[in-house]
């Protein structure tokens, strides 16, 4: 019985350490996002990130051995968060378009995160950037998903069969990226959510779909 008790105590200590480690990792990721938003990935100092969370550099490197590891962890978390949210809006074309507005509405409440990803997205165009493949895959997947939704709606007779799904996907992404950039430049004056909502209403009407 004593051995079992010692084993339970040991497991509880490991769980506490694990929870503490998860909290610390989340703090580091949040600090890194702020630094990336302010300085960009290339210019952000991992030493500054460590100081932001009250860690020594070796203490931070215990959790993330390199700045690339830190970046990839941020991207992985973003993938999970986005997948959980976007999954609610994949039923049909109308749902997808309205879901894009809801994504913008959510994004409007976390400007630092969106700014950091916009900066990383632009930086990823540079040769050999560690996030280049991630942003390329993300853009390709988004285009394919939106195009497939349009094509399915056309095949089912919901919209005109002559509508080009790939062209519509490119147009929608361009509108979203443009509105987001205008908002990031002047968030107090520009309403990106209202801008996208108005565009979606016009698009639904032109497709013959109800709001």
GROMACS .gro file of C-alpha atoms in nm:
model
  211
    1UNK     CA    1   0.000   0.000   0.000
    2UNK     CA    2   0.288   0.233   0.080
    3UNK     CA    3   0.438   0.172  -0.264
    4UNK     CA    4   0.106   0.254  -0.429
    5UNK     CA    5   0.081   0.575  -0.230
    6UNK     CA    6   0.432   0.680  -0.331
    7UNK     CA    7   0.351   0.604  -0.692
    8UNK     CA    8   0.034   0.816  -0.674
    9UNK     CA    9   0.227   1.101  -0.515
   10UNK     CA   10   0.488   1.080  -0.789
   11UNK     CA   11   0.222   1.087  -1.062
   12UNK     CA   12   0.051   1.385  -0.903
   13UNK     CA   13   0.381   1.574  -0.889
   14UNK     CA   14   0.440   1.497  -1.258
   15UNK     CA   15   0.091   1.622  -1.345
   16UNK     CA   16   0.151   1.944  -1.153
   17UNK     CA   17   0.482   1.994  -1.331
   18UNK     CA   18   0.312   1.922  -1.663
   19UNK     CA   19   0.034   2.176  -1.595
   20UNK     CA   20   0.289   2.433  -1.483
   21UNK     CA   21   0.492   2.368  -1.797
   22UNK     CA   22   0.186   2.410  -2.019
   23UNK     CA   23   0.102   2.741  -1.853
   24UNK     CA   24   0.459   2.860  -1.896
   25UNK     CA   25   0.463   2.755  -2.263
   26UNK     CA   26   0.138   2.946  -2.322
   27UNK     CA   27   0.291   3.256  -2.161
   28UNK     CA   28   0.599   3.226  -2.382
   29UNK     CA   29   0.388   3.187  -2.697
   30UNK     CA   30   0.178   3.493  -2.606
   31UNK     CA   31   0.494   3.698  -2.545
   32UNK     CA   32   0.645   3.580  -2.874
   33UNK     CA   33   0.328   3.680  -3.060
   34UNK     CA   34   0.355   4.031  -2.915
   35UNK     CA   35   0.721   4.057  -3.014
   36UNK     CA   36   0.654   3.924  -3.364
   37UNK     CA   37   0.372   4.180  -3.401
   38UNK     CA   38   0.598   4.465  -3.291
   39UNK     CA   39   0.930   4.368  -3.449
   40UNK     CA   40   0.857   4.095  -3.704
   41UNK     CA   41   0.997   3.745  -3.679
   42UNK     CA   42   1.333   3.830  -3.833
   43UNK     CA   43   1.404   4.117  -3.593
   44UNK     CA   44   1.246   3.975  -3.276
   45UNK     CA   45   1.497   3.875  -3.012
   46UNK     CA   46   1.443   3.549  -2.828
   47UNK     CA   47   1.625   3.709  -2.534
   48UNK     CA   48   1.363   3.986  -2.522
   49UNK     CA   49   1.087   3.724  -2.528
   50UNK     CA   50   1.251   3.548  -2.233
   51UNK     CA   51   1.268   3.872  -2.036
   52UNK     CA   52   0.904   3.949  -2.117
   53UNK     CA   53   0.798   3.636  -1.926
   54UNK     CA   54   1.055   3.667  -1.649
   55UNK     CA   55   1.279   3.385  -1.770
   56UNK     CA   56   1.648   3.359  -1.836
   57UNK     CA   57   1.744   3.270  -2.191
   58UNK     CA   58   1.836   2.910  -2.087
   59UNK     CA   59   1.498   2.891  -1.911
   60UNK     CA   60   1.313   2.977  -2.232
   61UNK     CA   61   1.532   2.747  -2.440
   62UNK     CA   62   1.431   2.462  -2.210
   63UNK     CA   63   1.079   2.496  -2.356
   64UNK     CA   64   1.172   2.607  -2.710
   65UNK     CA   65   1.533   2.527  -2.810
   66UNK     CA   66   1.534   2.771  -3.106
   67UNK     CA   67   1.336   3.066  -3.237
   68UNK     CA   68   1.220   2.842  -3.523
   69UNK     CA   69   1.072   2.597  -3.268
   70UNK     CA   70   0.890   2.890  -3.110
   71UNK     CA   71   0.755   3.005  -3.445
   72UNK     CA   72   0.638   2.656  -3.544
   73UNK     CA   73   0.463   2.613  -3.208
   74UNK     CA   74   0.275   2.938  -3.267
   75UNK     CA   75   0.172   2.825  -3.616
   76UNK     CA   76   0.061   2.485  -3.486
   77UNK     CA   77  -0.154   2.650  -3.219
   78UNK     CA   78  -0.303   2.881  -3.480
   79UNK     CA   79  -0.390   2.579  -3.695
   80UNK     CA   80  -0.576   2.413  -3.406
   81UNK     CA   81  -0.762   2.729  -3.307
   82UNK     CA   82  -0.864   2.804  -3.666
   83UNK     CA   83  -0.973   2.446  -3.740
   84UNK     CA   84  -1.197   2.440  -3.431
   85UNK     CA   85  -1.361   2.768  -3.529
   86UNK     CA   86  -1.389   2.726  -3.907
   87UNK     CA   87  -1.530   2.375  -3.873
   88UNK     CA   88  -1.868   2.521  -3.776
   89UNK     CA   89  -1.908   2.691  -4.115
   90UNK     CA   90  -1.845   2.421  -4.374
   91UNK     CA   91  -2.197   2.296  -4.439
   92UNK     CA   92  -2.276   2.486  -4.760
   93UNK     CA   93  -2.176   2.790  -4.965
   94UNK     CA   94  -2.403   3.033  -4.783
   95UNK     CA   95  -2.279   2.903  -4.447
   96UNK     CA   96  -1.918   2.933  -4.559
   97UNK     CA   97  -1.957   3.294  -4.670
   98UNK     CA   98  -2.137   3.394  -4.352
   99UNK     CA   99  -1.875   3.203  -4.155
  100UNK     CA  100  -1.603   3.419  -4.308
  101UNK     CA  101  -1.777   3.722  -4.159
  102UNK     CA  102  -1.786   3.553  -3.818
  103UNK     CA  103  -1.414   3.476  -3.847
  104UNK     CA  104  -1.350   3.845  -3.914
  105UNK     CA  105  -1.570   3.934  -3.618
  106UNK     CA  106  -1.360   3.709  -3.394
  107UNK     CA  107  -1.035   3.840  -3.542
  108UNK     CA  108  -1.139   4.199  -3.470
  109UNK     CA  109  -1.104   4.120  -3.100
  110UNK     CA  110  -0.742   4.007  -3.120
  111UNK     CA  111  -0.560   4.263  -3.329
  112UNK     CA  112  -0.212   4.180  -3.197
  113UNK     CA  113  -0.247   3.817  -3.307
  114UNK     CA  114  -0.374   3.919  -3.651
  115UNK     CA  115  -0.100   4.180  -3.690
  116UNK     CA  116   0.166   3.924  -3.600
  117UNK     CA  117   0.033   3.677  -3.856
  118UNK     CA  118   0.007   3.944  -4.125
  119UNK     CA  119   0.372   4.034  -4.065
  120UNK     CA  120   0.478   3.670  -4.063
  121UNK     CA  121   0.281   3.609  -4.382
  122UNK     CA  122   0.463   3.892  -4.559
  123UNK     CA  123   0.803   3.784  -4.422
  124UNK     CA  124   0.739   3.426  -4.534
  125UNK     CA  125   0.773   3.545  -4.895
  126UNK     CA  126   1.146   3.575  -4.831
  127UNK     CA  127   1.368   3.293  -4.948
  128UNK     CA  128   1.432   3.021  -4.687
  129UNK     CA  129   1.195   3.172  -4.429
  130UNK     CA  130   1.103   2.897  -4.177
  131UNK     CA  131   0.728   2.967  -4.215
  132UNK     CA  132   0.731   2.974  -4.597
  133UNK     CA  133   0.588   2.623  -4.640
  134UNK     CA  134   0.326   2.672  -4.367
  135UNK     CA  135   0.182   2.988  -4.523
  136UNK     CA  136   0.195   2.838  -4.873
  137UNK     CA  137   0.012   2.524  -4.759
  138UNK     CA  138  -0.241   2.735  -4.568
  139UNK     CA  139  -0.313   2.957  -4.869
  140UNK     CA  140  -0.341   2.658  -5.103
  141UNK     CA  141  -0.574   2.470  -4.869
  142UNK     CA  142  -0.798   2.774  -4.823
  143UNK     CA  143  -0.824   2.831  -5.199
  144UNK     CA  144  -0.902   2.466  -5.262
  145UNK     CA  145  -1.166   2.450  -4.989
  146UNK     CA  146  -1.347   2.765  -5.102
  147UNK     CA  147  -1.330   2.661  -5.469
  148UNK     CA  148  -1.463   2.315  -5.385
  149UNK     CA  149  -1.756   2.468  -5.195
  150UNK     CA  150  -1.847   2.685  -5.494
  151UNK     CA  151  -1.809   2.390  -5.731
  152UNK     CA  152  -2.029   2.170  -5.513
  153UNK     CA  153  -2.297   2.440  -5.504
  154UNK     CA  154  -2.281   2.465  -5.884
  155UNK     CA  155  -2.304   2.087  -5.926
  156UNK     CA  156  -2.608   2.076  -5.697
  157UNK     CA  157  -2.780   2.354  -5.893
  158UNK     CA  158  -2.767   2.597  -5.602
  159UNK     CA  159  -2.578   2.853  -5.814
  160UNK     CA  160  -2.514   2.898  -6.187
  161UNK     CA  161  -2.314   2.606  -6.323
  162UNK     CA  162  -2.096   2.846  -6.523
  163UNK     CA  163  -1.946   3.009  -6.215
  164UNK     CA  164  -1.572   2.942  -6.184
  165UNK     CA  165  -1.502   2.821  -5.830
  166UNK     CA  166  -1.130   2.893  -5.845
  167UNK     CA  167  -1.184   3.250  -5.960
  168UNK     CA  168  -1.443   3.307  -5.687
  169UNK     CA  169  -1.204   3.167  -5.427
  170UNK     CA  170  -0.928   3.401  -5.542
  171UNK     CA  171  -1.167   3.699  -5.535
  172UNK     CA  172  -1.293   3.620  -5.185
  173UNK     CA  173  -0.943   3.576  -5.043
  174UNK     CA  174  -0.827   3.898  -5.210
  175UNK     CA  175  -1.118   4.090  -5.059
  176UNK     CA  176  -1.052   3.946  -4.713
  177UNK     CA  177  -0.679   4.016  -4.727
  178UNK     CA  178  -0.736   4.370  -4.853
  179UNK     CA  179  -0.996   4.454  -4.589
  180UNK     CA  180  -0.775   4.310  -4.317
  181UNK     CA  181  -0.478   4.518  -4.427
  182UNK     CA  182  -0.685   4.839  -4.429
  183UNK     CA  183  -0.806   4.756  -4.079
  184UNK     CA  184  -0.457   4.683  -3.946
  185UNK     CA  185  -0.339   5.020  -4.076
  186UNK     CA  186  -0.621   5.214  -3.910
  187UNK     CA  187  -0.830   4.991  -3.679
  188UNK     CA  188  -1.008   5.280  -3.508
  189UNK     CA  189  -1.150   5.417  -3.832
  190UNK     CA  190  -1.191   5.119  -4.063
  191UNK     CA  191  -1.460   4.856  -4.007
  192UNK     CA  192  -1.331   4.538  -4.171
  193UNK     CA  193  -1.620   4.329  -4.037
  194UNK     CA  194  -1.877   4.566  -4.185
  195UNK     CA  195  -1.682   4.577  -4.510
  196UNK     CA  196  -1.680   4.200  -4.549
  197UNK     CA  197  -2.041   4.168  -4.438
  198UNK     CA  198  -2.150   4.415  -4.706
  199UNK     CA  199  -1.946   4.230  -4.969
  200UNK     CA  200  -2.094   3.892  -4.869
  201UNK     CA  201  -2.448   4.032  -4.886
  202UNK     CA  202  -2.382   4.160  -5.240
  203UNK     CA  203  -2.218   3.830  -5.338
  204UNK     CA  204  -2.507   3.621  -5.204
  205UNK     CA  205  -2.752   3.839  -5.396
  206UNK     CA  206  -2.552   3.810  -5.719
  207UNK     CA  207  -2.545   3.431  -5.676
  208UNK     CA  208  -2.919   3.419  -5.620
  209UNK     CA  209  -2.885   3.304  -5.261
  210UNK     CA  210  -3.077   3.435  -4.964
  211UNK     CA  211  -2.895   3.619  -4.686
   0.00000   0.00000   0.00000
